[in-house]
Amino acid sequence: MSKLKYGVFIPFYALPTSTSTQTFSQLKNIVLECEHLGYDSVWLDDHLMYNNTPILECWTTLSALVAITSKIRLGIMVSCNAHRNPALLAKTASTFDVISDGRLEFGIGAGIQKTEHEAYGFSFPSPPVRIAQLEEAIEVTQRLWTCPKANYQGKYYTLKDAQCEPKPKQKPYPPITVGGSGEKHTLKVTAKYANRFDWGFISSLELYKHKLSILKQNCELVGRNFQEIERSCWPSGQILLAANQQKLQEKIAKHKPANTSLEEFKQYTLIGTAEDGLQSFQAYLDLGVTYFMLYFADLPNLDGLKIFKDASADLSI
């Protein structure tokens, strides 16, 4: 029987403050509460700019969080391949895994934000090229993490007797989460390399089942055991829970955009009280999901974190 795991996503837009000092202070409070409540992991996003919003670089920030935590696992959902040379990222991640005492969750994806890529001088080629680069990057990473001297000659990346010491503490290496649900290219990379997939919020259970079937087909094509890949899901785009109906209505009034109807809001928001907010999880449990990614819409308020953790004790596999 697999252990259910809950990861808390803390994107830059969950921290609506005007200064970077305030942003990190809020982030620390959330992460420490997640650890106290017993969540399995916390995840930051990887963005470099968004209008005039202060955004902390994710790997630097993740390293700072190591010093104030002791148990919770830490990851990036997901590290954008183009933002960093993959060999350097592999070295960064290996170092992080050592100093965190084996608490790294390694998430990586091909990147989707064209504006910030071009603003920072990174190329933003077509999806097939970005996915091909992602595949090579993961191959480079695995070789650096496992080989005494790593060599690789690809179309995009090269290694020549590269040494990555110390190796990651986790063996053979930290779990690799491949982000993205594209059926033509990304799921092929997932089938070959991922320990876990992350598809973001999938709008229906039927579509989720469909993507599972495509992933299984790709696993069969490359000779990979489909069961080796941990199944994760986002039960909704965001979660809004309250202790009772009155407080729930107050939260809806605060967080629902004025130009969005309640029905539209519910399409991407799991809304409920502690008693009924988790009913939709069971369908994913029946599909073998063991990892749930959660974004609480009321962050940096800690109320939703606490309500969910209390209610989730009733979920089982």
PDB file of C-alpha atoms in Angstrom:
ATOM      1  CA  MET A   1       0.000   0.000   0.000  1.00  0.00           C
ATOM      2  CA  SER A   2       1.459   3.342  -1.069  1.00  0.00           C
ATOM      3  CA  LYS A   3       1.621   6.347   1.188  1.00  0.00           C
ATOM      4  CA  LEU A   4      -0.502   9.308   0.148  1.00  0.00           C
ATOM      5  CA  LYS A   5       1.576  12.436  -0.343  1.00  0.00           C
ATOM      6  CA  TYR A   6       0.538  16.067  -0.467  1.00  0.00           C
ATOM      7  CA  GLY A   7       2.674  18.746  -2.057  1.00  0.00           C
ATOM      8  CA  VAL A   8       1.885  22.431  -1.544  1.00  0.00           C
ATOM      9  CA  PHE A   9       2.509  24.736  -4.506  1.00  0.00           C
ATOM     10  CA  ILE A  10       3.566  28.264  -3.555  1.00  0.00           C
ATOM     11  CA  PRO A  11       3.817  30.372  -6.725  1.00  0.00           C
ATOM     12  CA  PHE A  12       4.974  33.980  -6.809  1.00  0.00           C
ATOM     13  CA  TYR A  13       1.384  35.185  -7.190  1.00  0.00           C
ATOM     14  CA  ALA A  14       0.471  33.623  -3.832  1.00  0.00           C
ATOM     15  CA  LEU A  15       2.635  36.240  -2.108  1.00  0.00           C
ATOM     16  CA  PRO A  16       1.010  39.613  -2.870  1.00  0.00           C
ATOM     17  CA  THR A  17       3.542  41.927  -1.252  1.00  0.00           C
ATOM     18  CA  SER A  18       5.367  44.972  -2.522  1.00  0.00           C
ATOM     19  CA  THR A  19       8.930  44.141  -1.436  1.00  0.00           C
ATOM     20  CA  SER A  20      11.127  41.079  -1.757  1.00  0.00           C
ATOM     21  CA  THR A  21      11.808  41.117   1.987  1.00  0.00           C
ATOM     22  CA  GLN A  22       8.099  40.835   2.721  1.00  0.00           C
ATOM     23  CA  THR A  23       7.746  38.135   0.077  1.00  0.00           C
ATOM     24  CA  PHE A  24      10.390  35.919   1.668  1.00  0.00           C
ATOM     25  CA  SER A  25       8.964  36.517   5.146  1.00  0.00           C
ATOM     26  CA  GLN A  26       5.539  35.308   3.977  1.00  0.00           C
ATOM     27  CA  LEU A  27       7.103  32.364   2.189  1.00  0.00           C
ATOM     28  CA  LYS A  28       8.958  31.274   5.330  1.00  0.00           C
ATOM     29  CA  ASN A  29       5.740  31.371   7.342  1.00  0.00           C
ATOM     30  CA  ILE A  30       3.921  29.184   4.820  1.00  0.00           C
ATOM     31  CA  VAL A  31       6.746  26.652   4.503  1.00  0.00           C
ATOM     32  CA  LEU A  32       7.221  26.330   8.258  1.00  0.00           C
ATOM     33  CA  GLU A  33       3.482  25.789   8.719  1.00  0.00           C
ATOM     34  CA  CYS A  34       3.483  23.137   5.987  1.00  0.00           C
ATOM     35  CA  GLU A  35       6.289  21.322   7.771  1.00  0.00           C
ATOM     36  CA  HIS A  36       4.541  21.638  11.129  1.00  0.00           C
ATOM     37  CA  LEU A  37       1.287  20.255   9.715  1.00  0.00           C
ATOM     38  CA  GLY A  38       3.048  17.287   8.109  1.00  0.00           C
ATOM     39  CA  TYR A  39       2.769  18.041   4.395  1.00  0.00           C
ATOM     40  CA  ASP A  40       5.160  15.970   2.315  1.00  0.00           C
ATOM     41  CA  SER A  41       6.622  18.787   0.224  1.00  0.00           C
ATOM     42  CA  VAL A  42       6.515  22.410  -0.848  1.00  0.00           C
ATOM     43  CA  TRP A  43       7.155  23.596  -4.403  1.00  0.00           C
ATOM     44  CA  LEU A  44       8.122  26.982  -5.818  1.00  0.00           C
ATOM     45  CA  ASP A  45       7.658  28.029  -9.438  1.00  0.00           C
ATOM     46  CA  ASP A  46      10.416  29.092 -11.812  1.00  0.00           C
ATOM     47  CA  HIS A  47       9.808  32.538 -13.262  1.00  0.00           C
ATOM     48  CA  LEU A  48      12.192  35.421 -13.796  1.00  0.00           C
ATOM     49  CA  MET A  49       9.766  38.266 -14.418  1.00  0.00           C
ATOM     50  CA  TYR A  50       6.082  39.091 -14.502  1.00  0.00           C
ATOM     51  CA  ASN A  51       5.209  42.735 -15.168  1.00  0.00           C
ATOM     52  CA  ASN A  52       6.618  44.674 -12.195  1.00  0.00           C
ATOM     53  CA  THR A  53       6.029  41.946  -9.611  1.00  0.00           C
ATOM     54  CA  PRO A  54       9.027  41.131  -7.391  1.00  0.00           C
ATOM     55  CA  ILE A  55       9.942  37.495  -8.084  1.00  0.00           C
ATOM     56  CA  LEU A  56      12.643  35.654  -6.159  1.00  0.00           C
ATOM     57  CA  GLU A  57      14.870  33.285  -8.149  1.00  0.00           C
ATOM     58  CA  CYS A  58      13.638  29.830  -7.207  1.00  0.00           C
ATOM     59  CA  TRP A  59      16.827  27.811  -6.609  1.00  0.00           C
ATOM     60  CA  THR A  60      18.396  30.531  -4.465  1.00  0.00           C
ATOM     61  CA  THR A  61      15.175  30.772  -2.471  1.00  0.00           C
ATOM     62  CA  LEU A  62      14.897  27.007  -2.103  1.00  0.00           C
ATOM     63  CA  SER A  63      18.415  26.896  -0.653  1.00  0.00           C
ATOM     64  CA  ALA A  64      17.471  29.523   1.916  1.00  0.00           C
ATOM     65  CA  LEU A  65      14.480  27.407   2.970  1.00  0.00           C
ATOM     66  CA  VAL A  66      16.750  24.448   3.716  1.00  0.00           C
ATOM     67  CA  ALA A  67      18.260  26.325   6.648  1.00  0.00           C
ATOM     68  CA  ILE A  68      14.927  26.829   8.415  1.00  0.00           C
ATOM     69  CA  THR A  69      13.403  23.374   7.803  1.00  0.00           C
ATOM     70  CA  SER A  70      14.407  19.840   8.737  1.00  0.00           C
ATOM     71  CA  LYS A  71      11.873  17.356   7.333  1.00  0.00           C
ATOM     72  CA  ILE A  72       9.776  18.716   4.512  1.00  0.00           C
ATOM     73  CA  ARG A  73      10.875  17.988   0.952  1.00  0.00           C
ATOM     74  CA  LEU A  74      11.586  20.907  -1.364  1.00  0.00           C
ATOM     75  CA  GLY A  75      11.120  21.243  -5.105  1.00  0.00           C
ATOM     76  CA  ILE A  76      10.603  23.469  -8.141  1.00  0.00           C
ATOM     77  CA  MET A  77       7.379  23.001 -10.124  1.00  0.00           C
ATOM     78  CA  VAL A  78       9.060  23.013 -12.551  1.00  0.00           C
ATOM     79  CA  SER A  79      12.576  24.233 -13.266  1.00  0.00           C
ATOM     80  CA  CYS A  80      12.621  25.669 -16.798  1.00  0.00           C
ATOM     81  CA  ASN A  81      15.244  23.924 -18.885  1.00  0.00           C
ATOM     82  CA  ALA A  82      16.216  26.977 -20.948  1.00  0.00           C
ATOM     83  CA  HIS A  83      16.910  29.148 -17.905  1.00  0.00           C
ATOM     84  CA  ARG A  84      20.030  27.206 -16.933  1.00  0.00           C
ATOM     85  CA  ASN A  85      22.628  25.072 -18.633  1.00  0.00           C
ATOM     86  CA  PRO A  86      21.529  21.523 -17.717  1.00  0.00           C
ATOM     87  CA  ALA A  87      24.996  20.479 -16.579  1.00  0.00           C
ATOM     88  CA  LEU A  88      25.162  23.417 -14.197  1.00  0.00           C
ATOM     89  CA  LEU A  89      21.616  22.716 -13.020  1.00  0.00           C
ATOM     90  CA  ALA A  90      22.585  19.094 -12.334  1.00  0.00           C
ATOM     91  CA  LYS A  91      25.505  20.321 -10.221  1.00  0.00           C
ATOM     92  CA  THR A  92      23.242  22.803  -8.413  1.00  0.00           C
ATOM     93  CA  ALA A  93      20.658  20.126  -7.706  1.00  0.00           C
ATOM     94  CA  SER A  94      23.262  17.617  -6.515  1.00  0.00           C
ATOM     95  CA  THR A  95      24.680  20.194  -4.107  1.00  0.00           C
ATOM     96  CA  PHE A  96      21.192  21.031  -2.902  1.00  0.00           C
ATOM     97  CA  ASP A  97      20.397  17.381  -2.253  1.00  0.00           C
ATOM     98  CA  VAL A  98      23.540  17.064  -0.138  1.00  0.00           C
ATOM     99  CA  ILE A  99      22.998  20.180   1.964  1.00  0.00           C
ATOM    100  CA  SER A 100      19.300  19.362   2.430  1.00  0.00           C
ATOM    101  CA  ASP A 101      20.145  15.838   3.634  1.00  0.00           C
ATOM    102  CA  GLY A 102      18.344  14.245   0.696  1.00  0.00           C
ATOM    103  CA  ARG A 103      15.185  16.352   0.563  1.00  0.00           C
ATOM    104  CA  LEU A 104      15.233  17.489  -3.067  1.00  0.00           C
ATOM    105  CA  GLU A 105      12.308  16.930  -5.427  1.00  0.00           C
ATOM    106  CA  PHE A 106      13.701  17.580  -8.916  1.00  0.00           C
ATOM    107  CA  GLY A 107      11.063  19.000 -11.249  1.00  0.00           C
ATOM    108  CA  ILE A 108      11.940  20.007 -14.794  1.00  0.00           C
ATOM    109  CA  GLY A 109      10.049  21.105 -17.895  1.00  0.00           C
ATOM    110  CA  ALA A 110      10.540  22.611 -21.335  1.00  0.00           C
ATOM    111  CA  GLY A 111       9.254  26.100 -20.503  1.00  0.00           C
ATOM    112  CA  ILE A 112       6.118  27.868 -21.704  1.00  0.00           C
ATOM    113  CA  GLN A 113       6.568  31.620 -21.140  1.00  0.00           C
ATOM    114  CA  LYS A 114       7.896  33.111 -24.377  1.00  0.00           C
ATOM    115  CA  THR A 115       8.025  36.684 -23.071  1.00  0.00           C
ATOM    116  CA  GLU A 116      10.446  36.076 -20.229  1.00  0.00           C
ATOM    117  CA  HIS A 117      12.645  33.808 -22.350  1.00  0.00           C
ATOM    118  CA  GLU A 118      13.102  36.509 -24.965  1.00  0.00           C
ATOM    119  CA  ALA A 119      13.480  39.266 -22.371  1.00  0.00           C
ATOM    120  CA  TYR A 120      16.352  37.399 -20.732  1.00  0.00           C
ATOM    121  CA  GLY A 121      17.978  36.445 -24.019  1.00  0.00           C
ATOM    122  CA  PHE A 122      17.004  32.759 -23.991  1.00  0.00           C
ATOM    123  CA  SER A 123      15.879  31.140 -27.209  1.00  0.00           C
ATOM    124  CA  PHE A 124      12.304  29.946 -27.404  1.00  0.00           C
ATOM    125  CA  PRO A 125      12.117  27.465 -30.282  1.00  0.00           C
ATOM    126  CA  SER A 126       9.099  25.390 -31.316  1.00  0.00           C
ATOM    127  CA  PRO A 127       7.655  22.831 -28.862  1.00  0.00           C
ATOM    128  CA  PRO A 128       9.281  19.811 -30.572  1.00  0.00           C
ATOM    129  CA  VAL A 129      12.715  21.453 -30.261  1.00  0.00           C
ATOM    130  CA  ARG A 130      12.160  22.492 -26.648  1.00  0.00           C
ATOM    131  CA  ILE A 131      11.076  18.941 -25.768  1.00  0.00           C
ATOM    132  CA  ALA A 132      14.116  17.504 -27.569  1.00  0.00           C
ATOM    133  CA  GLN A 133      16.297  19.849 -25.523  1.00  0.00           C
ATOM    134  CA  LEU A 134      14.488  18.738 -22.371  1.00  0.00           C
ATOM    135  CA  GLU A 135      15.151  15.089 -23.165  1.00  0.00           C
ATOM    136  CA  GLU A 136      18.854  15.727 -23.682  1.00  0.00           C
ATOM    137  CA  ALA A 137      18.976  17.808 -20.484  1.00  0.00           C
ATOM    138  CA  ILE A 138      17.557  14.953 -18.410  1.00  0.00           C
ATOM    139  CA  GLU A 139      20.043  12.522 -19.979  1.00  0.00           C
ATOM    140  CA  VAL A 140      22.890  14.912 -19.126  1.00  0.00           C
ATOM    141  CA  THR A 141      21.585  15.248 -15.585  1.00  0.00           C
ATOM    142  CA  GLN A 142      21.292  11.513 -14.974  1.00  0.00           C
ATOM    143  CA  ARG A 143      24.804  10.881 -16.281  1.00  0.00           C
ATOM    144  CA  LEU A 144      26.319  13.568 -14.082  1.00  0.00           C
ATOM    145  CA  TRP A 145      24.487  12.181 -11.066  1.00  0.00           C
ATOM    146  CA  THR A 146      25.561   8.575 -11.611  1.00  0.00           C
ATOM    147  CA  CYS A 147      28.832   8.404 -13.601  1.00  0.00           C
ATOM    148  CA  PRO A 148      32.306   9.045 -12.128  1.00  0.00           C
ATOM    149  CA  LYS A 149      33.096  10.856 -15.380  1.00  0.00           C
ATOM    150  CA  ALA A 150      30.153  11.795 -17.554  1.00  0.00           C
ATOM    151  CA  ASN A 151      30.352  11.972 -21.336  1.00  0.00           C
ATOM    152  CA  TYR A 152      27.584  12.926 -23.713  1.00  0.00           C
ATOM    153  CA  GLN A 153      27.366  14.199 -27.255  1.00  0.00           C
ATOM    154  CA  GLY A 154      23.915  15.374 -28.251  1.00  0.00           C
ATOM    155  CA  LYS A 155      22.516  17.857 -30.697  1.00  0.00           C
ATOM    156  CA  TYR A 156      22.155  20.533 -28.011  1.00  0.00           C
ATOM    157  CA  TYR A 157      24.408  19.596 -25.081  1.00  0.00           C
ATOM    158  CA  THR A 158      27.856  18.073 -24.587  1.00  0.00           C
ATOM    159  CA  LEU A 159      29.794  16.557 -21.681  1.00  0.00           C
ATOM    160  CA  LYS A 160      33.488  15.634 -21.778  1.00  0.00           C
ATOM    161  CA  ASP A 161      34.754  13.722 -18.744  1.00  0.00           C
ATOM    162  CA  ALA A 162      32.583  15.928 -16.535  1.00  0.00           C
ATOM    163  CA  GLN A 163      32.779  15.148 -12.819  1.00  0.00           C
ATOM    164  CA  CYS A 164      29.881  15.979 -10.513  1.00  0.00           C
ATOM    165  CA  GLU A 165      31.066  15.521  -6.943  1.00  0.00           C
ATOM    166  CA  PRO A 166      29.557  15.139  -4.480  1.00  0.00           C
ATOM    167  CA  LYS A 167      26.835  13.005  -5.973  1.00  0.00           C
ATOM    168  CA  PRO A 168      23.268  13.509  -4.719  1.00  0.00           C
ATOM    169  CA  LYS A 169      22.560  11.923  -1.360  1.00  0.00           C
ATOM    170  CA  GLN A 170      19.433  10.179  -2.696  1.00  0.00           C
ATOM    171  CA  LYS A 171      20.271   7.060  -4.667  1.00  0.00           C
ATOM    172  CA  PRO A 172      20.438   6.554  -7.525  1.00  0.00           C
ATOM    173  CA  TYR A 173      19.372  10.203  -7.661  1.00  0.00           C
ATOM    174  CA  PRO A 174      16.559  12.529  -6.520  1.00  0.00           C
ATOM    175  CA  PRO A 175      13.123  11.696  -7.952  1.00  0.00           C
ATOM    176  CA  ILE A 176      12.612  13.368 -11.314  1.00  0.00           C
ATOM    177  CA  THR A 177       9.225  14.963 -11.985  1.00  0.00           C
ATOM    178  CA  VAL A 178       8.685  15.831 -15.641  1.00  0.00           C
ATOM    179  CA  GLY A 179       6.219  18.685 -16.074  1.00  0.00           C
ATOM    180  CA  GLY A 180       3.874  18.911 -19.034  1.00  0.00           C
ATOM    181  CA  SER A 181       1.111  16.819 -20.568  1.00  0.00           C
ATOM    182  CA  GLY A 182       1.689  17.202 -24.305  1.00  0.00           C
ATOM    183  CA  GLU A 183       0.795  13.906 -25.955  1.00  0.00           C
ATOM    184  CA  LYS A 184       2.954  14.185 -29.072  1.00  0.00           C
ATOM    185  CA  HIS A 185       6.280  14.867 -27.376  1.00  0.00           C
ATOM    186  CA  THR A 186       6.307  15.443 -23.615  1.00  0.00           C
ATOM    187  CA  LEU A 187       4.675  12.163 -22.593  1.00  0.00           C
ATOM    188  CA  LYS A 188       7.341  10.323 -24.578  1.00  0.00           C
ATOM    189  CA  VAL A 189      10.029  11.978 -22.446  1.00  0.00           C
ATOM    190  CA  THR A 190       7.999  11.241 -19.328  1.00  0.00           C
ATOM    191  CA  ALA A 191       7.802   7.557 -20.264  1.00  0.00           C
ATOM    192  CA  LYS A 192      11.582   7.320 -20.617  1.00  0.00           C
ATOM    193  CA  TYR A 193      12.817   9.366 -17.678  1.00  0.00           C
ATOM    194  CA  ALA A 194      10.212  10.401 -15.102  1.00  0.00           C
ATOM    195  CA  ASN A 195       9.843   8.982 -11.627  1.00  0.00           C
ATOM    196  CA  ARG A 196       6.654  11.036 -11.412  1.00  0.00           C
ATOM    197  CA  PHE A 197       4.656  13.109 -13.875  1.00  0.00           C
ATOM    198  CA  ASP A 198       3.010  16.459 -13.321  1.00  0.00           C
ATOM    199  CA  TRP A 199       0.357  17.535 -15.798  1.00  0.00           C
ATOM    200  CA  GLY A 200      -0.938  20.577 -13.986  1.00  0.00           C
ATOM    201  CA  PHE A 201      -4.687  20.853 -13.601  1.00  0.00           C
ATOM    202  CA  ILE A 202      -6.512  18.550 -16.021  1.00  0.00           C
ATOM    203  CA  SER A 203     -10.059  19.778 -16.480  1.00  0.00           C
ATOM    204  CA  SER A 204     -11.842  16.408 -16.405  1.00  0.00           C
ATOM    205  CA  LEU A 205     -11.367  12.907 -15.089  1.00  0.00           C
ATOM    206  CA  GLU A 206     -11.920  11.496 -18.576  1.00  0.00           C
ATOM    207  CA  LEU A 207      -9.096  13.590 -20.002  1.00  0.00           C
ATOM    208  CA  TYR A 208      -6.846  12.482 -17.148  1.00  0.00           C
ATOM    209  CA  LYS A 209      -7.654   8.833 -17.957  1.00  0.00           C
ATOM    210  CA  HIS A 210      -6.927   9.485 -21.620  1.00  0.00           C
ATOM    211  CA  LYS A 211      -3.488  10.897 -20.845  1.00  0.00           C
ATOM    212  CA  LEU A 212      -2.774   7.916 -18.604  1.00  0.00           C
ATOM    213  CA  SER A 213      -3.509   5.625 -21.535  1.00  0.00           C
ATOM    214  CA  ILE A 214      -1.188   7.616 -23.828  1.00  0.00           C
ATOM    215  CA  LEU A 215       1.572   7.500 -21.222  1.00  0.00           C
ATOM    216  CA  LYS A 216       1.105   3.745 -20.847  1.00  0.00           C
ATOM    217  CA  GLN A 217       1.419   3.288 -24.616  1.00  0.00           C
ATOM    218  CA  ASN A 218       4.656   5.277 -24.625  1.00  0.00           C
ATOM    219  CA  CYS A 219       6.002   3.214 -21.746  1.00  0.00           C
ATOM    220  CA  GLU A 220       5.327   0.064 -23.733  1.00  0.00           C
ATOM    221  CA  LEU A 221       7.143   1.511 -26.746  1.00  0.00           C
ATOM    222  CA  VAL A 222      10.334   2.201 -24.748  1.00  0.00           C
ATOM    223  CA  GLY A 223      10.122  -0.951 -22.619  1.00  0.00           C
ATOM    224  CA  ARG A 224       9.375   0.888 -19.374  1.00  0.00           C
ATOM    225  CA  ASN A 225       7.166  -0.499 -16.644  1.00  0.00           C
ATOM    226  CA  PHE A 226       4.218   1.913 -16.491  1.00  0.00           C
ATOM    227  CA  GLN A 227       3.769   1.149 -12.796  1.00  0.00           C
ATOM    228  CA  GLU A 228       7.215   2.580 -12.015  1.00  0.00           C
ATOM    229  CA  ILE A 229       5.991   6.115 -12.659  1.00  0.00           C
ATOM    230  CA  GLU A 230       4.250   7.681  -9.674  1.00  0.00           C
ATOM    231  CA  ARG A 231       0.877   9.184 -10.537  1.00  0.00           C
ATOM    232  CA  SER A 232       0.167  12.680  -9.389  1.00  0.00           C
ATOM    233  CA  CYS A 233      -2.666  15.080  -9.998  1.00  0.00           C
ATOM    234  CA  TRP A 234      -3.959  18.542  -9.240  1.00  0.00           C
ATOM    235  CA  PRO A 235      -7.512  17.950  -8.007  1.00  0.00           C
ATOM    236  CA  SER A 236      -8.273  21.505  -9.087  1.00  0.00           C
ATOM    237  CA  GLY A 237      -6.480  24.599 -10.266  1.00  0.00           C
ATOM    238  CA  GLN A 238      -6.807  25.996  -6.763  1.00  0.00           C
ATOM    239  CA  ILE A 239      -8.453  25.063  -3.477  1.00  0.00           C
ATOM    240  CA  LEU A 240     -10.678  27.200  -1.267  1.00  0.00           C
ATOM    241  CA  LEU A 241     -11.801  25.540   1.953  1.00  0.00           C
ATOM    242  CA  ALA A 242     -13.531  26.909   5.022  1.00  0.00           C
ATOM    243  CA  ALA A 243     -14.718  25.570   8.361  1.00  0.00           C
ATOM    244  CA  ASN A 244     -18.404  26.295   7.633  1.00  0.00           C
ATOM    245  CA  GLN A 245     -20.695  27.698   4.967  1.00  0.00           C
ATOM    246  CA  GLN A 246     -20.668  31.241   6.318  1.00  0.00           C
ATOM    247  CA  LYS A 247     -16.891  31.463   6.237  1.00  0.00           C
ATOM    248  CA  LEU A 248     -16.855  29.782   2.849  1.00  0.00           C
ATOM    249  CA  GLN A 249     -19.112  32.461   1.387  1.00  0.00           C
ATOM    250  CA  GLU A 250     -16.841  35.117   2.847  1.00  0.00           C
ATOM    251  CA  LYS A 251     -13.831  33.519   1.170  1.00  0.00           C
ATOM    252  CA  ILE A 252     -15.619  33.233  -2.155  1.00  0.00           C
ATOM    253  CA  ALA A 253     -16.537  36.919  -2.009  1.00  0.00           C
ATOM    254  CA  LYS A 254     -12.908  37.798  -1.330  1.00  0.00           C
ATOM    255  CA  HIS A 255     -11.172  35.556  -3.875  1.00  0.00           C
ATOM    256  CA  LYS A 256     -13.593  35.238  -6.803  1.00  0.00           C
ATOM    257  CA  PRO A 257     -12.766  37.755  -9.549  1.00  0.00           C
ATOM    258  CA  ALA A 258     -15.536  40.310  -9.980  1.00  0.00           C
ATOM    259  CA  ASN A 259     -15.981  39.559 -13.678  1.00  0.00           C
ATOM    260  CA  THR A 260     -16.200  35.782 -13.133  1.00  0.00           C
ATOM    261  CA  SER A 261     -19.432  33.939 -12.350  1.00  0.00           C
ATOM    262  CA  LEU A 262     -19.553  31.447  -9.509  1.00  0.00           C
ATOM    263  CA  GLU A 263     -19.981  28.591 -11.969  1.00  0.00           C
ATOM    264  CA  GLU A 264     -16.922  29.698 -13.925  1.00  0.00           C
ATOM    265  CA  PHE A 265     -14.974  30.063 -10.679  1.00  0.00           C
ATOM    266  CA  LYS A 266     -15.884  26.506  -9.684  1.00  0.00           C
ATOM    267  CA  GLN A 267     -14.503  25.147 -12.954  1.00  0.00           C
ATOM    268  CA  TYR A 268     -10.962  25.709 -11.715  1.00  0.00           C
ATOM    269  CA  THR A 269     -11.500  26.055  -7.958  1.00  0.00           C
ATOM    270  CA  LEU A 270     -12.278  23.281  -5.508  1.00  0.00           C
ATOM    271  CA  ILE A 271     -14.696  25.004  -3.119  1.00  0.00           C
ATOM    272  CA  GLY A 272     -16.057  23.431   0.018  1.00  0.00           C
ATOM    273  CA  THR A 273     -16.136  22.998   3.759  1.00  0.00           C
ATOM    274  CA  ALA A 274     -13.952  20.579   5.679  1.00  0.00           C
ATOM    275  CA  GLU A 275     -16.691  17.960   5.353  1.00  0.00           C
ATOM    276  CA  ASP A 276     -17.330  18.012   1.614  1.00  0.00           C
ATOM    277  CA  GLY A 277     -14.260  19.577  -0.010  1.00  0.00           C
ATOM    278  CA  LEU A 278     -12.381  16.320  -0.619  1.00  0.00           C
ATOM    279  CA  GLN A 279     -15.051  14.194  -2.273  1.00  0.00           C
ATOM    280  CA  SER A 280     -13.529  14.624  -5.729  1.00  0.00           C
ATOM    281  CA  PHE A 281     -10.240  13.066  -4.587  1.00  0.00           C
ATOM    282  CA  GLN A 282     -11.633   9.535  -4.435  1.00  0.00           C
ATOM    283  CA  ALA A 283     -11.927   9.180  -8.210  1.00  0.00           C
ATOM    284  CA  TYR A 284      -8.200   9.869  -8.552  1.00  0.00           C
ATOM    285  CA  LEU A 285      -7.349   7.505  -5.733  1.00  0.00           C
ATOM    286  CA  ASP A 286      -9.207   4.817  -7.662  1.00  0.00           C
ATOM    287  CA  LEU A 287      -6.863   5.469 -10.607  1.00  0.00           C
ATOM    288  CA  GLY A 288      -3.806   4.867  -8.467  1.00  0.00           C
ATOM    289  CA  VAL A 289      -2.879   8.480  -7.734  1.00  0.00           C
ATOM    290  CA  THR A 290      -0.636   8.734  -4.687  1.00  0.00           C
ATOM    291  CA  TYR A 291       0.628  12.313  -5.027  1.00  0.00           C
ATOM    292  CA  PHE A 292      -1.664  15.343  -4.857  1.00  0.00           C
ATOM    293  CA  MET A 293      -0.442  18.821  -5.761  1.00  0.00           C
ATOM    294  CA  LEU A 294      -2.310  21.563  -3.932  1.00  0.00           C
ATOM    295  CA  TYR A 295      -2.507  25.315  -4.426  1.00  0.00           C
ATOM    296  CA  PHE A 296      -4.506  27.060  -1.718  1.00  0.00           C
ATOM    297  CA  ALA A 297      -6.184  30.175  -3.048  1.00  0.00           C
ATOM    298  CA  ASP A 298      -6.196  31.907   0.348  1.00  0.00           C
ATOM    299  CA  LEU A 299      -2.403  31.943   0.752  1.00  0.00           C
ATOM    300  CA  PRO A 300      -0.545  33.580   2.433  1.00  0.00           C
ATOM    301  CA  ASN A 301      -3.338  33.024   4.950  1.00  0.00           C
ATOM    302  CA  LEU A 302      -2.711  29.628   6.581  1.00  0.00           C
ATOM    303  CA  ASP A 303      -6.342  28.724   7.193  1.00  0.00           C
ATOM    304  CA  GLY A 304      -6.808  26.511   4.123  1.00  0.00           C
ATOM    305  CA  LEU A 305      -3.623  24.559   4.864  1.00  0.00           C
ATOM    306  CA  LYS A 306      -4.896  23.639   8.319  1.00  0.00           C
ATOM    307  CA  ILE A 307      -8.433  22.762   7.241  1.00  0.00           C
ATOM    308  CA  PHE A 308      -7.226  20.490   4.458  1.00  0.00           C
ATOM    309  CA  LYS A 309      -4.729  18.643   6.640  1.00  0.00           C
ATOM    310  CA  ASP A 310      -7.408  17.882   9.227  1.00  0.00           C
ATOM    311  CA  ALA A 311      -9.904  16.759   6.602  1.00  0.00           C
ATOM    312  CA  SER A 312      -7.420  14.685   4.583  1.00  0.00           C
ATOM    313  CA  ALA A 313      -6.890  12.250   7.458  1.00  0.00           C
ATOM    314  CA  ASP A 314     -10.037  10.461   6.256  1.00  0.00           C
ATOM    315  CA  LEU A 315      -8.611   9.774   2.792  1.00  0.00           C
ATOM    316  CA  SER A 316      -7.105   6.350   2.198  1.00  0.00           C
ATOM    317  CA  ILE A 317      -5.930   4.156  -0.633  1.00  0.00           C
TER     318      ILE A 317
END
